Amino acid sequence: MKDLVQDGDSLVSKTAFEDGVDRRVFLKAAVGSGFAAAALPVMAQSMVQTDTSGLSAGDHIIVINGQDVPVYRAQPEGRSNLPVVLVISEIFGVHEHIKDVARRFAKAGYLAIAPDLFVRQGDPTKIANIADLMTDIISKTPDAQVMSDLDTVVNWARQRGGDIERLGITGFCWGGRITWLYAAHNPKVKAGVAWYGRLTGDATANSPKHPVDVAQGLKVPVLGLYGGKDTGIPLESVERMKTELAKGNSRSEIVVFQNSGHAFHADYRPSYNEADAKDGWKRALNWFAKHGVA
């Protein structure tokens, strides 16, 4: 539980509302645009909005062992045999920001899929505070369940014409941790990009291993993007991960953005660092292209 609290602490913004901005405007914009309640307020002035021009995009349901699992899909319209990228959400679930990221990948030529990996435990978009979200949903979501669901999502992508021989995965915060773990789980993954995902922690029944535990044996190249000022992911754990990766041969790399904290890519939040987010995005696309995903 201590690790979950640290994760939550790193997500809580210390930034006050800007002078003259009515909080009700933020709330209305957030709720009306499909953002998670615990992620409020939305910083409209920095929020990136990617349209669907030239894309085929929408929500779907995949039935996994009798469970309806929602996914959001985006891809270039009228094209098939596309490289596939799994987009793994933060603790807030598949809300508008994650869908927007999927559309950005689609604009870059990918079949992007963002699955709701918390559906059996609850709806994280409806929970109003991070403490309850961590306790009631995140801590109760088993890694094994997530790995199995992603395997099924990959098969669904193949059935829809995706080229899973060019399979990539990326994720943010909670999804960054899952990116490392799924890259170790599925040998079909060609490359991963993990954005500020927790690397260490106590072993539990639901989370028996963490990225540092699988680093040495990892075969898939993963690019880790971390913030030097992230209070929830200490640099000591990043250095430990680098040491473990160096013992293996995955060709993974970690980049630390010294001027950023946690969630520096989240353009709808006060933590957003535009320069580092754009740099990270460029690195992500280049990483996928370099390692056979594009």
Tab-separated table of C-alpha atoms in Angstrom, residues 42-283:
chain	number	residue	atom	x	y	z
A	42	VAL	CA	-8.348	20.323	-16.707
A	43	MET	CA	-5.879	22.945	-17.902
A	44	ALA	CA	-7.667	23.977	-21.068
A	45	GLN	CA	-4.965	26.421	-22.124
A	46	SER	CA	-2.397	23.639	-22.665
A	47	MET	CA	-4.648	20.718	-23.574
A	48	VAL	CA	-3.899	19.146	-26.953
A	49	GLN	CA	-6.934	18.186	-29.035
A	50	THR	CA	-6.412	15.841	-31.970
A	51	ASP	CA	-9.258	15.628	-34.467
A	52	THR	CA	-10.420	12.557	-36.364
A	53	SER	CA	-9.865	13.980	-39.845
A	54	GLY	CA	-8.450	11.187	-41.982
A	55	LEU	CA	-9.013	8.668	-39.216
A	56	SER	CA	-11.380	5.858	-38.377
A	57	ALA	CA	-11.845	6.006	-34.609
A	58	GLY	CA	-14.331	4.837	-32.010
A	59	ASP	CA	-15.222	2.742	-29.010
A	60	HIS	CA	-15.577	-1.043	-29.140
A	61	ILE	CA	-16.298	-3.954	-26.828
A	62	ILE	CA	-14.128	-7.073	-26.670
A	63	VAL	CA	-15.587	-10.011	-24.753
A	64	ILE	CA	-12.839	-11.626	-22.656
A	65	ASN	CA	-13.837	-14.705	-20.662
A	66	GLY	CA	-17.415	-13.448	-20.541
A	67	GLN	CA	-16.435	-9.911	-19.520
A	68	ASP	CA	-17.187	-6.942	-21.769
A	69	VAL	CA	-13.924	-4.980	-22.030
A	70	PRO	CA	-14.217	-1.531	-23.650
A	71	VAL	CA	-11.422	-0.397	-25.952
A	72	TYR	CA	-10.854	2.783	-27.906
A	73	ARG	CA	-9.430	2.307	-31.409
A	74	ALA	CA	-7.965	4.857	-33.825
A	75	GLN	CA	-6.289	4.270	-37.191
A	76	PRO	CA	-5.791	5.929	-40.583
A	77	GLU	CA	-9.008	5.661	-42.569
A	78	GLY	CA	-9.074	3.165	-45.419
A	79	ARG	CA	-5.741	1.524	-44.586
A	80	SER	CA	-4.945	-1.977	-43.369
A	81	ASN	CA	-1.911	-4.043	-42.381
A	82	LEU	CA	-0.909	-1.261	-40.013
A	83	PRO	CA	1.625	-1.488	-37.190
A	84	VAL	CA	-0.139	-1.850	-33.842
A	85	VAL	CA	0.516	0.164	-30.703
A	86	LEU	CA	-1.179	-0.551	-27.382
A	87	VAL	CA	-1.825	2.656	-25.416
A	88	ILE	CA	-1.986	1.919	-21.684
A	89	SER	CA	-3.683	4.482	-19.497
A	90	GLU	CA	-2.767	6.196	-16.280
A	91	ILE	CA	-4.661	5.225	-13.133
A	92	PHE	CA	-7.491	7.444	-14.423
A	93	GLY	CA	-8.497	4.957	-17.106
A	94	VAL	CA	-9.333	5.526	-20.757
A	95	HIS	CA	-10.562	9.100	-20.567
A	96	GLU	CA	-10.297	11.803	-23.219
A	97	HIS	CA	-6.545	12.391	-22.901
A	98	ILE	CA	-5.715	8.730	-23.516
A	99	LYS	CA	-8.080	8.660	-26.475
A	100	ASP	CA	-6.359	11.749	-27.832
A	101	VAL	CA	-2.975	10.035	-27.530
A	102	ALA	CA	-4.392	7.104	-29.507
A	103	ARG	CA	-5.492	9.519	-32.227
A	104	ARG	CA	-2.003	11.033	-32.310
A	105	PHE	CA	-0.549	7.593	-32.972
A	106	ALA	CA	-3.184	7.013	-35.653
A	107	LYS	CA	-2.159	10.269	-37.330
A	108	ALA	CA	1.387	8.868	-37.358
A	109	GLY	CA	0.202	5.747	-39.201
A	110	TYR	CA	-0.581	3.271	-36.431
A	111	LEU	CA	-3.546	1.161	-35.427
A	112	ALA	CA	-3.717	2.416	-31.833
A	113	ILE	CA	-5.782	0.636	-29.187
A	114	ALA	CA	-6.433	1.842	-25.638
A	115	PRO	CA	-8.142	-0.876	-23.536
A	116	ASP	CA	-10.011	-0.374	-20.269
A	117	LEU	CA	-7.941	-2.651	-18.050
A	118	PHE	CA	-9.824	-1.764	-14.847
A	119	VAL	CA	-13.305	-2.748	-16.012
A	120	ARG	CA	-13.672	-5.712	-13.647
A	121	GLN	CA	-12.695	-3.610	-10.627
A	122	GLY	CA	-14.705	-0.489	-11.428
A	123	ASP	CA	-14.781	2.725	-13.426
A	124	PRO	CA	-11.823	4.944	-12.472
A	125	THR	CA	-13.164	7.884	-14.451
A	126	LYS	CA	-16.047	8.228	-11.979
A	127	ILE	CA	-14.037	8.241	-8.736
A	128	ALA	CA	-13.484	11.755	-7.441
A	129	ASN	CA	-10.232	11.384	-5.508
A	130	ILE	CA	-6.933	9.596	-5.981
A	131	ALA	CA	-6.849	7.913	-2.557
A	132	ASP	CA	-10.115	6.035	-3.198
A	133	LEU	CA	-9.041	5.276	-6.746
A	134	MET	CA	-5.809	3.666	-5.568
A	135	THR	CA	-7.508	1.680	-2.798
A	136	ASP	CA	-10.704	0.593	-4.528
A	137	ILE	CA	-9.509	-0.100	-8.066
A	138	ILE	CA	-5.776	0.065	-8.752
A	139	SER	CA	-4.609	-2.117	-5.851
A	140	LYS	CA	-7.268	-4.701	-6.732
A	141	THR	CA	-6.265	-5.062	-10.400
A	142	PRO	CA	-3.982	-8.120	-10.800
A	143	ASP	CA	-1.022	-7.896	-13.154
A	144	ALA	CA	-1.858	-11.388	-14.431
A	145	GLN	CA	-5.336	-10.204	-15.442
A	146	VAL	CA	-3.835	-7.228	-17.267
A	147	MET	CA	-1.333	-9.388	-19.160
A	148	SER	CA	-4.087	-11.801	-20.229
A	149	ASP	CA	-6.398	-8.986	-21.330
A	150	LEU	CA	-3.638	-7.422	-23.414
A	151	ASP	CA	-2.942	-10.756	-25.088
A	152	THR	CA	-6.584	-10.857	-26.170
A	153	VAL	CA	-6.488	-7.239	-27.342
A	154	VAL	CA	-3.468	-8.046	-29.510
A	155	ASN	CA	-5.360	-10.952	-31.084
A	156	TRP	CA	-8.329	-8.627	-31.678
A	157	ALA	CA	-5.998	-6.194	-33.453
A	158	ARG	CA	-4.796	-9.026	-35.677
A	159	GLN	CA	-8.373	-9.977	-36.536
A	160	ARG	CA	-9.016	-6.353	-37.521
A	161	GLY	CA	-6.110	-6.362	-39.977
A	162	GLY	CA	-3.379	-5.047	-37.726
A	163	ASP	CA	0.152	-6.291	-38.331
A	164	ILE	CA	1.086	-7.742	-34.954
A	165	GLU	CA	4.532	-8.592	-36.284
A	166	ARG	CA	5.001	-4.848	-35.786
A	167	LEU	CA	3.629	-4.588	-32.264
A	168	GLY	CA	4.494	-1.805	-29.852
A	169	ILE	CA	3.262	-0.734	-26.439
A	170	THR	CA	3.355	2.567	-24.614
A	171	GLY	CA	1.881	3.670	-21.315
A	172	PHE	CA	1.773	6.485	-18.803
A	173	CYS	CA	2.259	6.308	-15.006
A	174	TRP	CA	0.497	3.026	-14.085
A	175	GLY	CA	0.588	2.236	-17.792
A	176	GLY	CA	4.321	2.905	-17.877
A	177	ARG	CA	4.872	0.161	-15.324
A	178	ILE	CA	2.616	-2.161	-17.333
A	179	THR	CA	4.621	-1.358	-20.472
A	180	TRP	CA	7.786	-2.792	-18.902
A	181	LEU	CA	5.932	-5.856	-17.634
A	182	TYR	CA	4.093	-6.609	-20.872
A	183	ALA	CA	7.297	-6.242	-22.883
A	184	ALA	CA	8.712	-8.983	-20.654
A	185	HIS	CA	5.520	-11.048	-20.934
A	186	ASN	CA	4.851	-11.100	-24.682
A	187	PRO	CA	7.751	-11.956	-27.019
A	188	LYS	CA	5.772	-10.590	-29.973
A	189	VAL	CA	6.295	-7.025	-28.726
A	190	LYS	CA	8.935	-5.363	-30.869
A	191	ALA	CA	9.430	-2.267	-28.700
A	192	GLY	CA	7.945	-0.343	-25.798
A	193	VAL	CA	7.945	3.231	-24.512
A	194	ALA	CA	7.287	3.612	-20.785
A	195	TRP	CA	6.413	7.098	-19.555
A	196	TYR	CA	7.227	7.592	-15.840
A	197	GLY	CA	6.090	4.142	-14.752
A	198	ARG	CA	6.995	2.963	-11.254
A	199	LEU	CA	10.009	0.650	-11.323
A	200	THR	CA	10.237	-0.841	-7.829
A	201	GLY	CA	7.890	-1.852	-5.042
A	202	ASP	CA	6.862	-4.498	-2.564
A	203	ALA	CA	5.725	-7.853	-3.925
A	204	THR	CA	2.009	-8.523	-3.464
A	205	ALA	CA	-0.415	-11.180	-4.672
A	206	ASN	CA	-1.689	-8.849	-7.400
A	207	SER	CA	1.730	-7.364	-8.231
A	208	PRO	CA	4.302	-10.089	-7.592
A	209	LYS	CA	6.988	-8.479	-9.750
A	210	HIS	CA	7.988	-4.976	-10.758
A	211	PRO	CA	10.000	-3.705	-13.739
A	212	VAL	CA	13.298	-3.891	-11.852
A	213	ASP	CA	12.650	-7.609	-11.278
A	214	VAL	CA	12.293	-8.379	-14.998
A	215	ALA	CA	14.905	-5.941	-16.322
A	216	GLN	CA	17.853	-8.311	-16.576
A	217	GLY	CA	15.908	-10.958	-18.501
A	218	LEU	CA	14.078	-8.496	-20.743
A	219	LYS	CA	14.487	-9.202	-24.485
A	220	VAL	CA	12.393	-6.336	-25.845
A	221	PRO	CA	13.918	-2.839	-26.191
A	222	VAL	CA	12.010	-0.406	-23.974
A	223	LEU	CA	12.569	3.327	-23.831
A	224	GLY	CA	11.891	4.718	-20.360
A	225	LEU	CA	11.011	8.424	-20.101
A	226	TYR	CA	11.246	9.828	-16.575
A	227	GLY	CA	11.172	13.146	-14.757
A	228	GLY	CA	14.125	14.220	-12.650
A	229	LYS	CA	11.775	16.018	-10.252
A	230	ASP	CA	9.283	13.158	-9.903
A	231	THR	CA	8.665	12.856	-6.162
A	232	GLY	CA	6.904	9.508	-6.551
A	233	ILE	CA	9.639	7.807	-8.576
A	234	PRO	CA	12.981	8.599	-6.927
A	235	LEU	CA	16.043	8.783	-9.138
A	236	GLU	CA	17.596	6.053	-6.999
A	237	SER	CA	15.042	3.615	-8.412
A	238	VAL	CA	15.765	4.837	-11.941
A	239	GLU	CA	19.485	4.226	-11.416
A	240	ARG	CA	18.732	0.785	-10.013
A	241	MET	CA	16.687	-0.004	-13.119
A	242	LYS	CA	19.552	1.126	-15.355
A	243	THR	CA	21.926	-1.169	-13.467
A	244	GLU	CA	19.623	-4.161	-13.900
A	245	LEU	CA	19.046	-3.421	-17.582
A	246	ALA	CA	22.810	-3.265	-18.133
A	247	LYS	CA	23.078	-6.875	-16.939
A	248	GLY	CA	20.851	-8.001	-19.813
A	249	ASN	CA	20.767	-7.505	-23.560
A	250	SER	CA	17.405	-5.855	-24.301
A	251	ARG	CA	19.011	-2.651	-25.646
A	252	SER	CA	16.619	-0.671	-23.470
A	253	GLU	CA	17.383	2.920	-22.567
A	254	ILE	CA	16.191	5.413	-19.982
A	255	VAL	CA	16.043	9.175	-20.487
A	256	VAL	CA	15.603	11.498	-17.506
A	257	PHE	CA	14.152	14.954	-18.161
A	258	GLN	CA	15.744	16.959	-15.378
A	259	ASN	CA	13.270	19.863	-15.458
A	260	SER	CA	10.132	17.724	-15.299
A	261	GLY	CA	8.209	15.988	-12.562
A	262	HIS	CA	5.632	13.239	-12.853
A	263	ALA	CA	3.098	13.255	-15.715
A	264	PHE	CA	5.029	15.772	-17.801
A	265	HIS	CA	3.311	14.497	-20.943
A	266	ALA	CA	-0.205	15.036	-19.538
A	267	ASP	CA	-1.080	18.235	-21.375
A	268	TYR	CA	-4.418	18.556	-19.586
A	269	ARG	CA	-2.767	18.818	-16.157
A	270	PRO	CA	-0.568	21.405	-14.378
A	271	SER	CA	2.336	18.919	-14.450
A	272	TYR	CA	2.657	19.317	-18.232
A	273	ASN	CA	6.056	20.350	-19.579
A	274	GLU	CA	5.533	21.181	-23.226
A	275	ALA	CA	9.168	21.043	-24.311
A	276	ASP	CA	9.875	17.716	-22.625
A	277	ALA	CA	6.541	16.249	-23.737
A	278	LYS	CA	7.284	17.079	-27.372
A	279	ASP	CA	10.826	15.781	-27.043
A	280	GLY	CA	9.541	12.576	-25.464
A	281	TRP	CA	6.930	12.099	-28.177
A	282	LYS	CA	9.543	12.484	-30.904
A	283	ARG	CA	11.781	10.007	-29.120
